[in-house]
Amino acid sequence: MPQQITSHLPSYLSPDNPGPWGIFLEQVDRVAPYMGELSKWTDTLKHPERSLIVDVPVRLDDGSIAHFEGYRVQHSLNRGPGKGGVRYHQDVTLSEVMALSAWMSVKTAVVGLPYGGAKGGIRVDPRKYSQGEMERITRRYTNEISSIIGVNKDIPGPDVNTNAQTMAWMMDTYSMHAGATQPGIVTGKPIALGGSLGRVEATGRGVFIVGVAAAKDAGIDLQGVRISIQGFGNVGGTAARLFTEVGAKIVAVQDHTGTIYDANGLDVPALLEHVQQTGGVGGAANTTAIAADEFWAIETDILIPAALEGQITKDNAETVRARIIVEGANGPTTPEADDILNQKGVVIVPDVLANAGGVTVSYFEWVQNASCFYWSEEEINQRLETIMSNAYNSVSATASEHGVSLRTAAFITACTRILEARQLRGLYP
Ligand code: NAD
């Protein structure tokens, strides 16, 4: 892949290791030919609107002072306020946050939410700090980025190593400055602070909705359909439960504790209970353990990577024996693997569409906060179903129109919407 993008890379990116931002630039180049008269605006996508780097100085429990580097990037605000999570990780870089913010622009546009794309992060290993230290880091970071976030400017949410409690601290810090409680400043809050019903299972439910649509398009009957899932947490576990409820068989599951298989279908409720009690699927009763590297070659109808990025690579893509892949995780398929799978005729429902259920219900949370009127879980699930189904249908129609993969179609759909907004707004001044 570096070969393909060398000529387009800015001088600060190494061709040997373009990183996430280099990958995004390549994705823009791939869709540019489909942008028609909007193509003169394509470079807009290669320049995040605003990137903020902040120092986060914090007094640690032992009295010493530590400095952490924090980021907030707003990639595109053309279609509405920025939206995107905050990641706490020791390896977070500005380049990574830029790419993640750009993928949020794409994701919100694919599903038609009135948002742009943003992302934040702090370069910190949260396992090394106490709860009190993490609270102080979160509050100081919130304070430092408060000049660019806002209920109608940019709305953070949780991501890797951040959760509902982190959002509660962010909301409280921002509200203290505003002089009034501002629940809509973040999403993914605890229910008691204005969080939304249905948010926890929204991403897995979205994976299920588009998975069902893709199976229907491929003429696959859900009754007895075979599904393998990597990751049995929030996303993978919810998707497994919903697919089982409509008659599918979950034949294999892999998580960080093991890989289990049952050709007749695993007992998903019992497995969810086992994971609840032990933290992973390894050692679950009445299951057969298999070697981790056998997982990708299992014959299955639908494969759902719902754990980590970069899992399906050029080294294992050839062995994949699935008809459909639904990307619950972000970036589980490398660009080289994507090419191999496309050649093999595997249908891939890309992450920017497949896992957009989470940001969709985050949008519902923000709408409910703004209107101070809260919906039932049934109402939320119905609205989620409508948005995800419409998005799938629109991307699928674009794929047929241009004869391209669903991933390219998702980028065409999203970039067209972003650049159309850009063109209509024009340049200021
Ligand atoms: P989670 O922490 O609830 O579950 C993660 C799962 O991955 C666990 O089952 C864990 O055992 C498994 N895992 C970890 N390391 C592994 C390894 N080396 N090999 C195999 N399995 C491993 O996380 P989640 O919320 O379910 O998120 C899963 C993925 O979905 C992530 O990529 C996340 O970025 C993406 N995602 C989540 C949401 C959301 O709303 N939760 C939204 C969009 C995308």
Short mmCIF file of N, CA, C and O in Angstrom, two decimals, residues 99-221:
data_model
loop_
_atom_site.label_atom_id
_atom_site.label_comp_id
_atom_site.label_asym_id
_atom_site.label_seq_id
_atom_site.Cartn_x
_atom_site.Cartn_y
_atom_site.Cartn_z
N ALA A 99 -6.88 11.29 11.73
CA ALA A 99 -7.55 10.26 10.92
C ALA A 99 -8.87 9.85 11.54
O ALA A 99 -9.89 9.74 10.85
N LEU A 100 -8.87 9.66 12.86
CA LEU A 100 -10.11 9.24 13.52
C LEU A 100 -11.19 10.31 13.37
O LEU A 100 -12.37 10.00 13.21
N SER A 101 -10.77 11.57 13.41
CA SER A 101 -11.76 12.66 13.24
C SER A 101 -12.31 12.66 11.81
O SER A 101 -13.50 12.89 11.59
N ALA A 102 -11.44 12.37 10.85
CA ALA A 102 -11.88 12.33 9.45
C ALA A 102 -12.87 11.18 9.24
O ALA A 102 -13.88 11.33 8.55
N TRP A 103 -12.56 10.03 9.86
CA TRP A 103 -13.48 8.89 9.72
C TRP A 103 -14.82 9.20 10.40
O TRP A 103 -15.86 8.68 9.98
N MET A 104 -14.81 10.04 11.42
CA MET A 104 -16.10 10.45 12.01
C MET A 104 -16.88 11.34 11.04
O MET A 104 -18.11 11.26 10.98
N SER A 105 -16.17 12.20 10.28
CA SER A 105 -16.87 13.01 9.26
C SER A 105 -17.58 12.08 8.29
O SER A 105 -18.73 12.30 7.90
N VAL A 106 -16.83 11.02 7.89
CA VAL A 106 -17.39 10.07 6.92
C VAL A 106 -18.57 9.32 7.54
O VAL A 106 -19.64 9.20 6.95
N LYS A 107 -18.37 8.84 8.79
CA LYS A 107 -19.41 8.04 9.44
C LYS A 107 -20.71 8.83 9.63
O LYS A 107 -21.79 8.36 9.32
N THR A 108 -20.59 10.06 10.14
CA THR A 108 -21.81 10.84 10.39
C THR A 108 -22.50 11.18 9.07
O THR A 108 -23.74 11.22 9.01
N ALA A 109 -21.70 11.38 8.01
CA ALA A 109 -22.30 11.70 6.71
C ALA A 109 -22.95 10.47 6.08
O ALA A 109 -24.01 10.58 5.46
N VAL A 110 -22.33 9.29 6.24
CA VAL A 110 -22.91 8.07 5.64
C VAL A 110 -24.32 7.83 6.18
O VAL A 110 -25.23 7.49 5.43
N VAL A 111 -24.49 8.01 7.49
CA VAL A 111 -25.82 7.74 8.06
C VAL A 111 -26.69 8.98 8.06
O VAL A 111 -27.83 8.94 8.54
N GLY A 112 -26.16 10.08 7.54
CA GLY A 112 -26.98 11.28 7.38
C GLY A 112 -27.28 12.02 8.68
O GLY A 112 -28.32 12.68 8.80
N LEU A 113 -26.37 11.93 9.66
CA LEU A 113 -26.58 12.71 10.89
C LEU A 113 -26.13 14.14 10.65
O LEU A 113 -25.16 14.36 9.91
N PRO A 114 -26.77 15.13 11.26
CA PRO A 114 -26.40 16.53 11.01
C PRO A 114 -25.15 16.96 11.79
O PRO A 114 -25.17 17.90 12.57
N TYR A 115 -24.08 16.22 11.62
CA TYR A 115 -22.83 16.45 12.34
C TYR A 115 -21.66 16.48 11.36
O TYR A 115 -21.72 15.89 10.28
N GLY A 116 -20.57 17.10 11.81
CA GLY A 116 -19.30 16.93 11.15
C GLY A 116 -18.53 15.84 11.88
O GLY A 116 -19.12 15.02 12.58
N GLY A 117 -17.21 15.85 11.73
CA GLY A 117 -16.40 14.83 12.38
C GLY A 117 -15.34 15.46 13.26
O GLY A 117 -14.70 16.44 12.88
N ALA A 118 -15.14 14.88 14.44
CA ALA A 118 -14.11 15.37 15.36
C ALA A 118 -13.59 14.18 16.16
O ALA A 118 -14.16 13.09 16.12
N LYS A 119 -12.53 14.35 16.86
CA LYS A 119 -12.01 13.30 17.74
C LYS A 119 -11.03 13.93 18.72
O LYS A 119 -10.42 14.96 18.42
N GLY A 120 -10.89 13.29 19.87
CA GLY A 120 -9.95 13.81 20.86
C GLY A 120 -9.14 12.68 21.46
O GLY A 120 -9.45 11.51 21.26
N GLY A 121 -8.12 13.06 22.19
CA GLY A 121 -7.34 12.02 22.85
C GLY A 121 -6.34 12.61 23.82
O GLY A 121 -6.00 13.80 23.75
N ILE A 122 -5.92 11.77 24.73
CA ILE A 122 -4.82 12.14 25.63
C ILE A 122 -3.81 11.01 25.59
O ILE A 122 -4.17 9.82 25.65
N ARG A 123 -2.54 11.41 25.50
CA ARG A 123 -1.45 10.42 25.49
C ARG A 123 -1.18 10.00 26.92
O ARG A 123 -0.35 10.60 27.61
N VAL A 124 -1.91 9.01 27.38
CA VAL A 124 -1.79 8.56 28.76
C VAL A 124 -2.16 7.08 28.84
O VAL A 124 -3.04 6.62 28.11
N ASP A 125 -1.45 6.35 29.70
CA ASP A 125 -1.82 4.95 29.94
C ASP A 125 -2.68 4.93 31.20
O ASP A 125 -2.16 5.01 32.32
N PRO A 126 -4.00 4.83 31.04
CA PRO A 126 -4.88 5.00 32.20
C PRO A 126 -4.68 3.93 33.27
O PRO A 126 -5.03 4.15 34.44
N ARG A 127 -4.07 2.79 32.89
CA ARG A 127 -3.87 1.73 33.89
C ARG A 127 -2.85 2.14 34.95
O ARG A 127 -2.78 1.56 36.02
N LYS A 128 -2.06 3.16 34.62
CA LYS A 128 -1.00 3.55 35.56
C LYS A 128 -1.45 4.61 36.56
O LYS A 128 -0.65 5.05 37.40
N TYR A 129 -2.68 5.07 36.44
CA TYR A 129 -3.12 6.17 37.29
C TYR A 129 -4.37 5.81 38.08
O TYR A 129 -5.20 5.01 37.63
N SER A 130 -4.50 6.44 39.26
CA SER A 130 -5.66 6.18 40.11
C SER A 130 -6.90 6.84 39.52
O SER A 130 -6.80 7.69 38.63
N GLN A 131 -8.04 6.47 40.06
CA GLN A 131 -9.31 7.05 39.62
C GLN A 131 -9.29 8.58 39.83
O GLN A 131 -9.71 9.34 38.97
N GLY A 132 -8.73 9.00 40.95
CA GLY A 132 -8.67 10.43 41.25
C GLY A 132 -7.77 11.16 40.25
O GLY A 132 -8.08 12.26 39.78
N GLU A 133 -6.63 10.53 39.91
CA GLU A 133 -5.72 11.14 38.93
C GLU A 133 -6.40 11.22 37.56
O GLU A 133 -6.29 12.25 36.87
N MET A 134 -7.13 10.15 37.18
CA MET A 134 -7.81 10.18 35.88
C MET A 134 -8.91 11.25 35.86
O MET A 134 -9.14 11.91 34.84
N GLU A 135 -9.55 11.45 37.01
CA GLU A 135 -10.57 12.51 37.06
C GLU A 135 -9.92 13.88 36.85
O GLU A 135 -10.40 14.70 36.07
N ARG A 136 -8.77 14.10 37.50
CA ARG A 136 -8.10 15.41 37.36
C ARG A 136 -7.57 15.60 35.94
O ARG A 136 -7.63 16.71 35.39
N ILE A 137 -7.06 14.52 35.33
CA ILE A 137 -6.59 14.60 33.93
C ILE A 137 -7.76 14.96 33.03
O ILE A 137 -7.67 15.85 32.17
N THR A 138 -8.89 14.29 33.24
CA THR A 138 -10.08 14.53 32.40
C THR A 138 -10.58 15.97 32.55
O THR A 138 -10.89 16.65 31.57
N ARG A 139 -10.62 16.43 33.79
CA ARG A 139 -11.15 17.79 34.03
C ARG A 139 -10.22 18.86 33.43
O ARG A 139 -10.68 19.82 32.83
N ARG A 140 -8.91 18.67 33.59
CA ARG A 140 -8.00 19.68 33.05
C ARG A 140 -8.02 19.68 31.51
O ARG A 140 -8.01 20.71 30.86
N TYR A 141 -8.10 18.46 30.95
CA TYR A 141 -8.19 18.34 29.48
C TYR A 141 -9.47 19.04 28.98
O TYR A 141 -9.44 19.80 28.01
N THR A 142 -10.58 18.78 29.66
CA THR A 142 -11.85 19.40 29.27
C THR A 142 -11.72 20.92 29.30
O THR A 142 -12.17 21.63 28.39
N ASN A 143 -11.09 21.41 30.36
CA ASN A 143 -10.90 22.85 30.47
C ASN A 143 -10.07 23.39 29.30
O ASN A 143 -10.39 24.41 28.70
N GLU A 144 -9.01 22.65 28.94
CA GLU A 144 -8.10 23.12 27.88
C GLU A 144 -8.76 23.13 26.50
O GLU A 144 -8.42 23.93 25.66
N ILE A 145 -9.70 22.19 26.27
CA ILE A 145 -10.34 22.16 24.94
C ILE A 145 -11.69 22.90 24.95
O ILE A 145 -12.38 22.94 23.93
N SER A 146 -12.03 23.49 26.11
CA SER A 146 -13.38 24.08 26.23
C SER A 146 -13.61 25.25 25.27
O SER A 146 -14.75 25.58 24.97
N SER A 147 -12.52 25.85 24.77
CA SER A 147 -12.71 26.98 23.86
C SER A 147 -13.23 26.51 22.50
O SER A 147 -13.83 27.29 21.77
N ILE A 148 -13.01 25.24 22.15
CA ILE A 148 -13.48 24.82 20.82
C ILE A 148 -14.64 23.82 20.87
O ILE A 148 -15.25 23.55 19.84
N ILE A 149 -14.93 23.24 22.05
CA ILE A 149 -16.11 22.36 22.10
C ILE A 149 -17.33 23.18 22.52
O ILE A 149 -17.20 24.33 22.96
N GLY A 150 -18.50 22.63 22.38
CA GLY A 150 -19.73 23.32 22.77
C GLY A 150 -20.92 22.50 22.29
O GLY A 150 -20.79 21.71 21.36
N VAL A 151 -22.06 22.72 22.93
CA VAL A 151 -23.26 21.93 22.60
C VAL A 151 -23.59 22.02 21.12
O VAL A 151 -24.06 21.06 20.52
N ASN A 152 -23.34 23.19 20.52
CA ASN A 152 -23.60 23.34 19.08
C ASN A 152 -22.31 23.51 18.28
O ASN A 152 -22.35 23.95 17.12
N LYS A 153 -21.15 23.20 18.90
CA LYS A 153 -19.87 23.36 18.21
C LYS A 153 -19.17 22.02 17.98
O LYS A 153 -18.73 21.70 16.88
N ASP A 154 -19.06 21.25 19.03
CA ASP A 154 -18.32 19.99 18.96
C ASP A 154 -18.67 19.22 20.22
O ASP A 154 -18.51 19.74 21.33
N ILE A 155 -19.17 18.00 20.03
CA ILE A 155 -19.72 17.22 21.15
C ILE A 155 -18.91 15.94 21.33
O ILE A 155 -19.07 14.98 20.55
N PRO A 156 -18.02 15.87 22.33
CA PRO A 156 -17.25 14.65 22.56
C PRO A 156 -18.12 13.50 23.07
O PRO A 156 -19.25 13.69 23.50
N GLY A 157 -17.57 12.30 23.02
CA GLY A 157 -18.22 11.10 23.54
C GLY A 157 -17.12 10.13 23.97
O GLY A 157 -15.94 10.44 23.85
N PRO A 158 -17.49 8.95 24.46
CA PRO A 158 -16.47 8.00 24.88
C PRO A 158 -15.82 7.26 23.72
O PRO A 158 -16.40 7.15 22.64
N ASP A 159 -14.61 6.78 23.92
CA ASP A 159 -13.91 5.94 22.95
C ASP A 159 -13.03 5.00 23.77
O ASP A 159 -13.33 4.75 24.95
N VAL A 160 -11.95 4.53 23.19
CA VAL A 160 -11.08 3.58 23.89
C VAL A 160 -10.65 4.13 25.25
O VAL A 160 -10.15 5.26 25.35
N ASN A 161 -10.87 3.36 26.30
CA ASN A 161 -10.47 3.69 27.68
C ASN A 161 -11.18 4.91 28.28
O ASN A 161 -10.71 5.46 29.28
N THR A 162 -12.26 5.35 27.70
CA THR A 162 -13.09 6.36 28.35
C THR A 162 -14.51 5.79 28.42
O THR A 162 -14.88 4.94 27.62
N ASN A 163 -15.29 6.24 29.39
CA ASN A 163 -16.61 5.63 29.59
C ASN A 163 -17.61 6.67 30.11
O ASN A 163 -17.34 7.87 30.09
N ALA A 164 -18.75 6.17 30.58
CA ALA A 164 -19.82 7.07 31.04
C ALA A 164 -19.33 7.97 32.19
O ALA A 164 -19.69 9.15 32.27
N GLN A 165 -18.47 7.42 33.07
CA GLN A 165 -17.96 8.25 34.17
C GLN A 165 -17.07 9.38 33.64
O GLN A 165 -17.15 10.53 34.11
N THR A 166 -16.25 9.07 32.64
CA THR A 166 -15.41 10.11 32.04
C THR A 166 -16.30 11.22 31.48
O THR A 166 -16.00 12.42 31.63
N MET A 167 -17.38 10.81 30.82
CA MET A 167 -18.29 11.81 30.23
C MET A 167 -18.96 12.64 31.33
O MET A 167 -19.19 13.84 31.15
N ALA A 168 -19.27 12.00 32.46
CA ALA A 168 -19.89 12.74 33.57
C ALA A 168 -18.93 13.82 34.07
O ALA A 168 -19.34 14.96 34.32
N TRP A 169 -17.63 13.49 34.20
CA TRP A 169 -16.64 14.49 34.64
C TRP A 169 -16.51 15.62 33.62
O TRP A 169 -16.40 16.79 33.98
N MET A 170 -16.52 15.24 32.34
CA MET A 170 -16.39 16.27 31.30
C MET A 170 -17.60 17.20 31.34
O MET A 170 -17.47 18.43 31.26
N MET A 171 -18.78 16.61 31.46
CA MET A 171 -20.01 17.41 31.50
C MET A 171 -19.99 18.34 32.71
O MET A 171 -20.30 19.54 32.60
N ASP A 172 -19.57 17.82 33.85
CA ASP A 172 -19.55 18.63 35.06
C ASP A 172 -18.55 19.78 34.93
O ASP A 172 -18.86 20.93 35.27
N THR A 173 -17.36 19.50 34.41
CA THR A 173 -16.33 20.54 34.28
C THR A 173 -16.81 21.65 33.35
O THR A 173 -16.74 22.85 33.68
N TYR A 174 -17.35 21.26 32.21
CA TYR A 174 -17.82 22.25 31.25
C TYR A 174 -18.97 23.07 31.84
O TYR A 174 -19.03 24.29 31.69
N SER A 175 -19.87 22.38 32.56
CA SER A 175 -21.04 23.04 33.14
C SER A 175 -20.63 24.05 34.23
O SER A 175 -21.25 25.10 34.38
N MET A 176 -19.57 23.72 34.98
CA MET A 176 -19.10 24.64 36.03
C MET A 176 -18.66 25.97 35.41
O MET A 176 -18.94 27.04 35.94
N HIS A 177 -18.00 25.89 34.26
CA HIS A 177 -17.57 27.11 33.57
C HIS A 177 -18.76 27.87 32.99
O HIS A 177 -18.81 29.08 33.01
N ALA A 178 -19.73 27.07 32.44
CA ALA A 178 -20.88 27.70 31.77
C ALA A 178 -21.83 28.32 32.78
O ALA A 178 -22.65 29.18 32.42
N GLY A 179 -21.74 27.88 34.04
CA GLY A 179 -22.65 28.42 35.06
C GLY A 179 -24.02 27.79 34.98
O GLY A 179 -24.97 28.28 35.60
N ALA A 180 -24.16 26.74 34.20
CA ALA A 180 -25.44 26.03 34.10
C ALA A 180 -25.16 24.62 33.60
O ALA A 180 -24.20 24.41 32.86
N THR A 181 -25.99 23.67 34.04
CA THR A 181 -25.80 22.28 33.61
C THR A 181 -26.03 22.17 32.10
O THR A 181 -27.05 22.60 31.59
N GLN A 182 -25.05 21.58 31.41
CA GLN A 182 -25.10 21.47 29.94
C GLN A 182 -25.00 20.00 29.56
O GLN A 182 -23.94 19.54 29.12
N PRO A 183 -26.07 19.24 29.71
CA PRO A 183 -25.96 17.81 29.42
C PRO A 183 -25.54 17.51 27.99
O PRO A 183 -24.83 16.54 27.74
N GLY A 184 -25.94 18.36 27.05
CA GLY A 184 -25.66 18.08 25.63
C GLY A 184 -24.22 18.33 25.21
O GLY A 184 -23.89 18.14 24.03
N ILE A 185 -23.33 18.68 26.15
CA ILE A 185 -21.93 18.92 25.76
C ILE A 185 -21.20 17.62 25.43
O ILE A 185 -20.22 17.62 24.70
N VAL A 186 -21.66 16.51 26.02
CA VAL A 186 -21.07 15.20 25.69
C VAL A 186 -22.19 14.18 25.56
O VAL A 186 -23.28 14.37 26.10
N THR A 187 -21.92 13.08 24.85
CA THR A 187 -22.86 11.96 24.83
C THR A 187 -22.18 10.74 25.45
O THR A 187 -20.99 10.77 25.72
N GLY A 188 -22.99 9.70 25.66
CA GLY A 188 -22.45 8.51 26.32
C GLY A 188 -22.42 8.71 27.83
O GLY A 188 -21.65 8.07 28.54
N LYS A 189 -23.29 9.63 28.31
CA LYS A 189 -23.35 9.91 29.75
C LYS A 189 -24.13 8.81 30.48
O LYS A 189 -24.91 8.08 29.85
N PRO A 190 -23.98 8.75 31.80
CA PRO A 190 -24.85 7.84 32.56
C PRO A 190 -26.31 8.28 32.38
O PRO A 190 -26.57 9.48 32.18
N ILE A 191 -27.23 7.32 32.44
CA ILE A 191 -28.66 7.63 32.27
C ILE A 191 -29.09 8.72 33.27
O ILE A 191 -29.85 9.63 32.92
N ALA A 192 -28.55 8.66 34.48
CA ALA A 192 -28.96 9.61 35.53
C ALA A 192 -28.58 11.05 35.17
O ALA A 192 -29.11 12.00 35.77
N LEU A 193 -27.68 11.23 34.22
CA LEU A 193 -27.26 12.59 33.84
C LEU A 193 -27.75 12.95 32.44
O LEU A 193 -27.22 13.86 31.78
N GLY A 194 -28.74 12.22 31.93
CA GLY A 194 -29.26 12.55 30.60
C GLY A 194 -28.74 11.65 29.50
O GLY A 194 -28.86 11.99 28.32
N GLY A 195 -28.17 10.52 29.87
CA GLY A 195 -27.76 9.54 28.86
C GLY A 195 -29.00 8.93 28.22
O GLY A 195 -30.10 9.07 28.75
N SER A 196 -28.81 8.27 27.08
CA SER A 196 -29.96 7.72 26.36
C SER A 196 -30.14 6.24 26.61
O SER A 196 -29.16 5.49 26.68
N LEU A 197 -31.39 5.83 26.72
CA LEU A 197 -31.69 4.40 26.72
C LEU A 197 -31.19 3.85 25.38
O LEU A 197 -31.17 4.57 24.38
N GLY A 198 -30.81 2.61 25.36
CA GLY A 198 -30.43 1.96 24.10
C GLY A 198 -29.03 2.29 23.62
O GLY A 198 -28.55 1.70 22.66
N ARG A 199 -28.31 3.22 24.30
CA ARG A 199 -26.98 3.60 23.82
C ARG A 199 -25.98 2.46 23.94
O ARG A 199 -25.18 2.24 23.04
N VAL A 200 -26.07 1.72 25.07
CA VAL A 200 -25.08 0.68 25.33
C VAL A 200 -25.10 -0.37 24.22
O VAL A 200 -24.06 -0.80 23.73
N GLU A 201 -26.29 -0.78 23.78
CA GLU A 201 -26.33 -1.84 22.77
C GLU A 201 -26.48 -1.31 21.34
O GLU A 201 -26.61 -2.09 20.40
N ALA A 202 -26.41 0.02 21.17
CA ALA A 202 -26.71 0.62 19.85
C ALA A 202 -25.77 0.14 18.74
O ALA A 202 -26.21 -0.13 17.63
N THR A 203 -24.47 0.03 19.03
CA THR A 203 -23.53 -0.33 17.97
C THR A 203 -23.77 -1.77 17.53
O THR A 203 -23.83 -2.07 16.33
N GLY A 204 -23.95 -2.68 18.50
CA GLY A 204 -24.22 -4.08 18.17
C GLY A 204 -25.54 -4.21 17.42
O GLY A 204 -25.67 -5.01 16.49
N ARG A 205 -26.53 -3.42 17.82
CA ARG A 205 -27.83 -3.45 17.15
C ARG A 205 -27.69 -2.95 15.71
O ARG A 205 -28.29 -3.50 14.79
N GLY A 206 -26.87 -1.93 15.51
CA GLY A 206 -26.64 -1.41 14.16
C GLY A 206 -25.95 -2.46 13.29
O GLY A 206 -26.29 -2.64 12.12
N VAL A 207 -24.98 -3.17 13.87
CA VAL A 207 -24.29 -4.25 13.15
C VAL A 207 -25.31 -5.30 12.72
O VAL A 207 -25.30 -5.80 11.58
N PHE A 208 -26.22 -5.63 13.64
CA PHE A 208 -27.27 -6.61 13.34
C PHE A 208 -28.16 -6.10 12.19
O PHE A 208 -28.42 -6.84 11.23
N ILE A 209 -28.59 -4.85 12.25
CA ILE A 209 -29.52 -4.31 11.23
C ILE A 209 -28.88 -4.37 9.83
O ILE A 209 -29.49 -4.85 8.88
N VAL A 210 -27.63 -3.90 9.71
CA VAL A 210 -27.01 -3.91 8.37
C VAL A 210 -26.60 -5.32 7.96
O VAL A 210 -26.60 -5.65 6.78
N GLY A 211 -26.29 -6.17 8.95
CA GLY A 211 -25.95 -7.57 8.65
C GLY A 211 -27.16 -8.28 8.05
O GLY A 211 -27.04 -9.04 7.08
N VAL A 212 -28.33 -8.04 8.63
CA VAL A 212 -29.57 -8.65 8.13
C VAL A 212 -29.82 -8.15 6.70
O VAL A 212 -30.15 -8.94 5.81
N ALA A 213 -29.63 -6.84 6.47
CA ALA A 213 -29.88 -6.27 5.14
C ALA A 213 -28.91 -6.87 4.11
O ALA A 213 -29.31 -7.22 2.99
N ALA A 214 -27.63 -7.01 4.50
CA ALA A 214 -26.64 -7.56 3.56
C ALA A 214 -26.93 -9.02 3.26
O ALA A 214 -26.77 -9.47 2.12
N ALA A 215 -27.38 -9.78 4.28
CA ALA A 215 -27.71 -11.19 4.07
C ALA A 215 -28.88 -11.29 3.09
O ALA A 215 -28.88 -12.13 2.18
N LYS A 216 -29.87 -10.42 3.27
CA LYS A 216 -31.04 -10.45 2.38
C LYS A 216 -30.60 -10.18 0.94
O LYS A 216 -31.00 -10.89 0.02
N ASP A 217 -29.74 -9.17 0.76
CA ASP A 217 -29.24 -8.83 -0.59
C ASP A 217 -28.50 -10.01 -1.22
O ASP A 217 -28.51 -10.18 -2.43
N ALA A 218 -27.81 -10.79 -0.36
CA ALA A 218 -27.03 -11.93 -0.89
C ALA A 218 -27.88 -13.18 -1.01
O ALA A 218 -27.36 -14.25 -1.34
N GLY A 219 -29.17 -13.06 -0.70
CA GLY A 219 -30.08 -14.21 -0.80
C GLY A 219 -29.83 -15.24 0.29
O GLY A 219 -30.11 -16.42 0.11
N ILE A 220 -29.29 -14.80 1.44
CA ILE A 220 -29.02 -15.75 2.54
C ILE A 220 -30.18 -15.72 3.53
O ILE A 220 -30.55 -14.65 4.03
N ASP A 221 -30.71 -16.91 3.82
CA ASP A 221 -31.80 -17.02 4.79
C ASP A 221 -31.21 -16.96 6.20
O ASP A 221 -30.25 -17.67 6.50
#
